[in-house]
PDB file of C-alpha atoms in Angstrom:
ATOM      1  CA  UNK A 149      73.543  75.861  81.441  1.00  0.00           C
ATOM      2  CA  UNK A 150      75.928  78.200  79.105  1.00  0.00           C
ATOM      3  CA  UNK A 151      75.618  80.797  81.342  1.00  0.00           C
ATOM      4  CA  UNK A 152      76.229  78.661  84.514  1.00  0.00           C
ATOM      5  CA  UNK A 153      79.452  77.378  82.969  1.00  0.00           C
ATOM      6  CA  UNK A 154      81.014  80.709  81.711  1.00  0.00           C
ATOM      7  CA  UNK A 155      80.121  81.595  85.676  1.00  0.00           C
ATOM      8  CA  UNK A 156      82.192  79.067  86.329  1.00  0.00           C
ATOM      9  CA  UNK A 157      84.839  79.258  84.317  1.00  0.00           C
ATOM     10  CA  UNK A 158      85.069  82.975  84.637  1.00  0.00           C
ATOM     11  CA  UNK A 159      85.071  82.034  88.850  1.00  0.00           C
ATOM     12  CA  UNK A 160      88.189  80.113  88.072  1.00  0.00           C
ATOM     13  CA  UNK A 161      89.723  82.809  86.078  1.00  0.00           C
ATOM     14  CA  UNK A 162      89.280  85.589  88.378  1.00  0.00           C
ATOM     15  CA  UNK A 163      89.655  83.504  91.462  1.00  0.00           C
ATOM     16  CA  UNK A 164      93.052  82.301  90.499  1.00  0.00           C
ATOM     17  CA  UNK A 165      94.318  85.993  89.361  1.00  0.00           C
ATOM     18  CA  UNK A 166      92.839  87.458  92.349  1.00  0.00           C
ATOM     19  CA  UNK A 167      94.645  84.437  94.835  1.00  0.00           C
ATOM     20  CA  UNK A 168      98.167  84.854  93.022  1.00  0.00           C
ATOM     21  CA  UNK A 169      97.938  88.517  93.330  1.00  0.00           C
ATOM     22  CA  UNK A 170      96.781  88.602  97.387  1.00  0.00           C
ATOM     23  CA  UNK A 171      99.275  86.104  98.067  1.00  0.00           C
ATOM     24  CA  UNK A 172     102.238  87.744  96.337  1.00  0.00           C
ATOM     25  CA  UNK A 173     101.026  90.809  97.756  1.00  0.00           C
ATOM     26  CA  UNK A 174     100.847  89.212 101.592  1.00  0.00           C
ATOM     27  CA  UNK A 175     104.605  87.793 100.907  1.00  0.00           C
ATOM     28  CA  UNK A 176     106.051  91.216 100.501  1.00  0.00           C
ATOM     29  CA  UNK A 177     104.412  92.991 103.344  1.00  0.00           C
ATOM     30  CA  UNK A 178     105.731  90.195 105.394  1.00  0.00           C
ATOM     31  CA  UNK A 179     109.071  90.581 103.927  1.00  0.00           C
ATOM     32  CA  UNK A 180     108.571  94.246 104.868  1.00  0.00           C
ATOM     33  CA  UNK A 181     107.516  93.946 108.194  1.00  0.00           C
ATOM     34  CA  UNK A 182     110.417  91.368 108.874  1.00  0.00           C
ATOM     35  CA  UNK A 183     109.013  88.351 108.873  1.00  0.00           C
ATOM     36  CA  UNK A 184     109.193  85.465 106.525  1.00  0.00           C
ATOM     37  CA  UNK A 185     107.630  85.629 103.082  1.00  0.00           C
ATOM     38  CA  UNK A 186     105.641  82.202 104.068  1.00  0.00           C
ATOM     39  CA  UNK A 187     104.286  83.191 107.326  1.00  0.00           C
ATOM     40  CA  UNK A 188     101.144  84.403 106.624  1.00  0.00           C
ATOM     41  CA  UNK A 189     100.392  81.583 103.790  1.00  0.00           C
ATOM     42  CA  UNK A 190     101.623  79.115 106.319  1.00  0.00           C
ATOM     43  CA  UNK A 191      98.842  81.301 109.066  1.00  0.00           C
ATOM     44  CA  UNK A 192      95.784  80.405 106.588  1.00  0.00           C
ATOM     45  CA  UNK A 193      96.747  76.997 107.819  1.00  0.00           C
ATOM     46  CA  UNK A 194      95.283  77.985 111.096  1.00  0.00           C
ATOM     47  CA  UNK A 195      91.905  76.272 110.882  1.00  0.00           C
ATOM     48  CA  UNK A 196      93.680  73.100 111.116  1.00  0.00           C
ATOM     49  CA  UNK A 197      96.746  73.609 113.065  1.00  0.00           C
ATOM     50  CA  UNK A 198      95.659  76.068 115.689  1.00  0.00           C
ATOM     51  CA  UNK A 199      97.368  79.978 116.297  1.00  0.00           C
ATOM     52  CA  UNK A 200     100.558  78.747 116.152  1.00  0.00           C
ATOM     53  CA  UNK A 201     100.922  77.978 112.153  1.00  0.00           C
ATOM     54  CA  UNK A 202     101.659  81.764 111.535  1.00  0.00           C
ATOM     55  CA  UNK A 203     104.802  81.298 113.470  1.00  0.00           C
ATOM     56  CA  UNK A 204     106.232  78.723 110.862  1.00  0.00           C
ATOM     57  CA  UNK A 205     109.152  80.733 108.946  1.00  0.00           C
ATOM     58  CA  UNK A 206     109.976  77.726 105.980  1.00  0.00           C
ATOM     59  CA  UNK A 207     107.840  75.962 103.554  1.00  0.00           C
ATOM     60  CA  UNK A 208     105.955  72.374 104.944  1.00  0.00           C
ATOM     61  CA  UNK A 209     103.136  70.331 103.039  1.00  0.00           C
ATOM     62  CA  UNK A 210     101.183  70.603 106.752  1.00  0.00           C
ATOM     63  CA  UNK A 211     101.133  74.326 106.375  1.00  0.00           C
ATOM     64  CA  UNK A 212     102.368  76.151 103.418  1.00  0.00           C
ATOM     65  CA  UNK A 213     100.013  73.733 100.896  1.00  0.00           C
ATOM     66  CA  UNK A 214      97.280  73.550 103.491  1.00  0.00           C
ATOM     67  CA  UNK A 215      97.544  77.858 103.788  1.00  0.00           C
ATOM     68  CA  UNK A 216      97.743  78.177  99.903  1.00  0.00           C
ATOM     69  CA  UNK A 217      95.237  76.000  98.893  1.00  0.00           C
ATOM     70  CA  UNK A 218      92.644  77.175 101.834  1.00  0.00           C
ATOM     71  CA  UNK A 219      93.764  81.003 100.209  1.00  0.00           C
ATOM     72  CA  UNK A 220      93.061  80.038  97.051  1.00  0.00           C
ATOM     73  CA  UNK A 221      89.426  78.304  98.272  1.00  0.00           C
ATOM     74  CA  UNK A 222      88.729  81.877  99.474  1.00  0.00           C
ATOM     75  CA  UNK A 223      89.899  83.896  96.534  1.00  0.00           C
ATOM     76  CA  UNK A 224      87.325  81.436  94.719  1.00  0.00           C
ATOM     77  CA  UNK A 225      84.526  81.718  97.233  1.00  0.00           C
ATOM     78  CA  UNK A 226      84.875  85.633  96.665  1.00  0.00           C
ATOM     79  CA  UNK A 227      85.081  85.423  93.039  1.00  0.00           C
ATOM     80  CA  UNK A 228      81.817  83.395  92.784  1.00  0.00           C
ATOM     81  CA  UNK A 229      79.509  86.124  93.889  1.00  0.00           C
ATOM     82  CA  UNK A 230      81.455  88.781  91.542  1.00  0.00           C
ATOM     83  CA  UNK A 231      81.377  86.631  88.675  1.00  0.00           C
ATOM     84  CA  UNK A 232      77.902  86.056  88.954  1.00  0.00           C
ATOM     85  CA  UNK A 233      77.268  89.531  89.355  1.00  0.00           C
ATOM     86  CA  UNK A 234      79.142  90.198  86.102  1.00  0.00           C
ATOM     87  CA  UNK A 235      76.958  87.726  84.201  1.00  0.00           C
ATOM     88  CA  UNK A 236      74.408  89.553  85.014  1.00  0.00           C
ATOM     89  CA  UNK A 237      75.777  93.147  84.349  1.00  0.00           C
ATOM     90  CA  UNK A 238      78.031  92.551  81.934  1.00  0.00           C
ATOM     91  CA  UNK A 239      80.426  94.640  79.622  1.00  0.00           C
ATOM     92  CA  UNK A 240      82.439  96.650  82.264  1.00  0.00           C
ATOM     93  CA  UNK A 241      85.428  99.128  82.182  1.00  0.00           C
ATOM     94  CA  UNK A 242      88.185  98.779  83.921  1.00  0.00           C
ATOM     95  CA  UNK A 243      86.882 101.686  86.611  1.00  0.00           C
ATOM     96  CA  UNK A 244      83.040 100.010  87.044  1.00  0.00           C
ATOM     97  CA  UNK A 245      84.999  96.414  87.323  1.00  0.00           C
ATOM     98  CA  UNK A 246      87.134  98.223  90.233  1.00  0.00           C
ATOM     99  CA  UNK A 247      84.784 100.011  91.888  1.00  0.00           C
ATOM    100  CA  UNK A 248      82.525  96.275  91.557  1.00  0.00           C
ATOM    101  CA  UNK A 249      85.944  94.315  93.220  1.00  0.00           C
ATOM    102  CA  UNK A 250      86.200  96.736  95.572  1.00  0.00           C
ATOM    103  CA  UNK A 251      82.724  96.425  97.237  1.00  0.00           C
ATOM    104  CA  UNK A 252      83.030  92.754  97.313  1.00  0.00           C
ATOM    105  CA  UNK A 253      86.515  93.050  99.003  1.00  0.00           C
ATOM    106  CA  UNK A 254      85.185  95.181 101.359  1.00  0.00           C
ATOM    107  CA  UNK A 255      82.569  92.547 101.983  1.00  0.00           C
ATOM    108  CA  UNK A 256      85.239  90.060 102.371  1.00  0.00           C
ATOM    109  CA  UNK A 257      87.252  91.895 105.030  1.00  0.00           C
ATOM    110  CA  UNK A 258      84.383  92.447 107.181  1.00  0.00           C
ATOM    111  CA  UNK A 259      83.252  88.847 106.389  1.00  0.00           C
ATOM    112  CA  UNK A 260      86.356  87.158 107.577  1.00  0.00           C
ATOM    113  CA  UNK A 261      87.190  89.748 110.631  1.00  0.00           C
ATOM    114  CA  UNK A 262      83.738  90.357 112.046  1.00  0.00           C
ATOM    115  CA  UNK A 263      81.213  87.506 110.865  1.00  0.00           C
ATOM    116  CA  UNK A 264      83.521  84.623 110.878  1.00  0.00           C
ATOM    117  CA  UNK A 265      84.553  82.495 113.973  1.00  0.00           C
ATOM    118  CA  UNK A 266      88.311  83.426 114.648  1.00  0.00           C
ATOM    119  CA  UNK A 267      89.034  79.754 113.559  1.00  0.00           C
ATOM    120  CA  UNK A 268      88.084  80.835 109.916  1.00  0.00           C
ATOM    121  CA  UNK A 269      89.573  83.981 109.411  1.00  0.00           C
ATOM    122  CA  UNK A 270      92.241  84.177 107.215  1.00  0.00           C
ATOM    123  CA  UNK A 271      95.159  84.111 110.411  1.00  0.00           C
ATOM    124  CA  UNK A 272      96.988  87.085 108.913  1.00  0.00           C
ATOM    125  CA  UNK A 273      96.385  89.202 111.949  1.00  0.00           C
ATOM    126  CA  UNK A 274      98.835  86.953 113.800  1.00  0.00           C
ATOM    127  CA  UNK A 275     101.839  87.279 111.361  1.00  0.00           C
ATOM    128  CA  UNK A 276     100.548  91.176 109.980  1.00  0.00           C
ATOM    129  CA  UNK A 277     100.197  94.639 110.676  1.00  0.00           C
ATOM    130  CA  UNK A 278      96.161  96.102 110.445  1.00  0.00           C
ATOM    131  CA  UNK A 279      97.854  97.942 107.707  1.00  0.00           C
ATOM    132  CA  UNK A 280      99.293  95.296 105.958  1.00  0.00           C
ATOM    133  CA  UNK A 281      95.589  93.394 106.424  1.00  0.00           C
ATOM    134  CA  UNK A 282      94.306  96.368 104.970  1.00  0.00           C
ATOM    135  CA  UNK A 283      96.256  96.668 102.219  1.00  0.00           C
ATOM    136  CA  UNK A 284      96.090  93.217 101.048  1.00  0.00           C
ATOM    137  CA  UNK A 285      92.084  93.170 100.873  1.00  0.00           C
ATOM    138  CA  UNK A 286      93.584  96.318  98.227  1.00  0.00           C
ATOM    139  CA  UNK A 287      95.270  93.877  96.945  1.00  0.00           C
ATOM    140  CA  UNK A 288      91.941  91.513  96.571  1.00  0.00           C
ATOM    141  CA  UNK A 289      89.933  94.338  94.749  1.00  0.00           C
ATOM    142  CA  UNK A 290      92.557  94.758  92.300  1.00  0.00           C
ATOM    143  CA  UNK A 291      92.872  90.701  91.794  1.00  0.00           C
ATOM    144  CA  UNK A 292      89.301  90.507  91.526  1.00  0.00           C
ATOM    145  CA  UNK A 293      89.345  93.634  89.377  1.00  0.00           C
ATOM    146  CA  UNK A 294      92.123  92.249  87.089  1.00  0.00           C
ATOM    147  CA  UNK A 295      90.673  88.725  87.042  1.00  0.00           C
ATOM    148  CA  UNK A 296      87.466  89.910  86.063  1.00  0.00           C
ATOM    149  CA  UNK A 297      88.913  91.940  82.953  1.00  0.00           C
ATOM    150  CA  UNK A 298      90.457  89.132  81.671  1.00  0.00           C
ATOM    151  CA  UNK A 299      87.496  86.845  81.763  1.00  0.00           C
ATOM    152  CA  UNK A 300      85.540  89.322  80.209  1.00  0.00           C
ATOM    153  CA  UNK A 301      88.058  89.410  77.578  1.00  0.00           C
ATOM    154  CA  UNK A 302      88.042  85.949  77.216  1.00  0.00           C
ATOM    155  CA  UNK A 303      84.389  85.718  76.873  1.00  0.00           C
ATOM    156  CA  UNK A 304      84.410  87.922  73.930  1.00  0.00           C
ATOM    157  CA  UNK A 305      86.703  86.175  71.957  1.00  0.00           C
ATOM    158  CA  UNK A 306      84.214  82.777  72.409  1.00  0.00           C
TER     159      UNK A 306
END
């Protein structure tokens, strides 16, 4: 049961870093590629408001909380499986906990644009550039990655 609840707790760890880095990350490509810093959190929102959340420009409860906190259920979902892979192979530098983040966010992408129906992808693609898609699943790898490091350090100071 120890090792089931460091899982967990390193899941919430990594999941969090790894959701506060993609969505920063997903606010300045939108910034970038003139659109509002909220549009693709508010896009997330999708699932239960239909295509047309991406188009909301301003923060709402309906679809900037419902966005975030659907994010932040995937950045956990994600972190789950690479957490649990960590238990099992633990002790990792930063390059092996990288190279680990990056497979899973490869995973991810592929997950949520080819495997998933379009209601449950992420909605990006109707606010964001491929590129900027692209380079926010980067942006996952390196959250995981991060996250991952720091629950590791954590664990060794238990």
């Amino acid at each position: 049961m120890n090792g089931l609840l460091n899982v967990g707790l390193s899941t919430a760890v990594t999941g969090t870093v790894a959701s506060f880095v993609t969505a920063a990350i997903l606010a300045l490509l939108a910034k970038a590629e003139g659109k509002s810093a909220l549009q693709p959190t508010n896009a997330t929102s999708h699932w239960l408001h239909g295509g047309k959340a991406g188009a909301v420009r301003k923060a709402d409860l309906a679809h900037t909380a419902v966005g975030f906190g659907t994010h932040h259920a995937s950045a956990m979902f994600w972190a789950a499986p690479f957490e649990a892979w960590l238990a099992r192979n633990p002790q990792r530098s930063p390059l092996p906990m990288l190279r680990d983040a990056s497979a899973v966010a490869m995973i991810a992408a592929v997950v949520d644009y080819l495997v998933v129906p379009k209601r449950l992808t992420p909605g990006w693609e109707t606010v964001l550039s491929k590129r900027s898609i692209a380079a926010t699943y980067v942006a996952l790898a390196l959250g995981l990655a991060a996250g991952g490091l720091i629950a590791q350090a954590m664990r060794k100071t238990d």
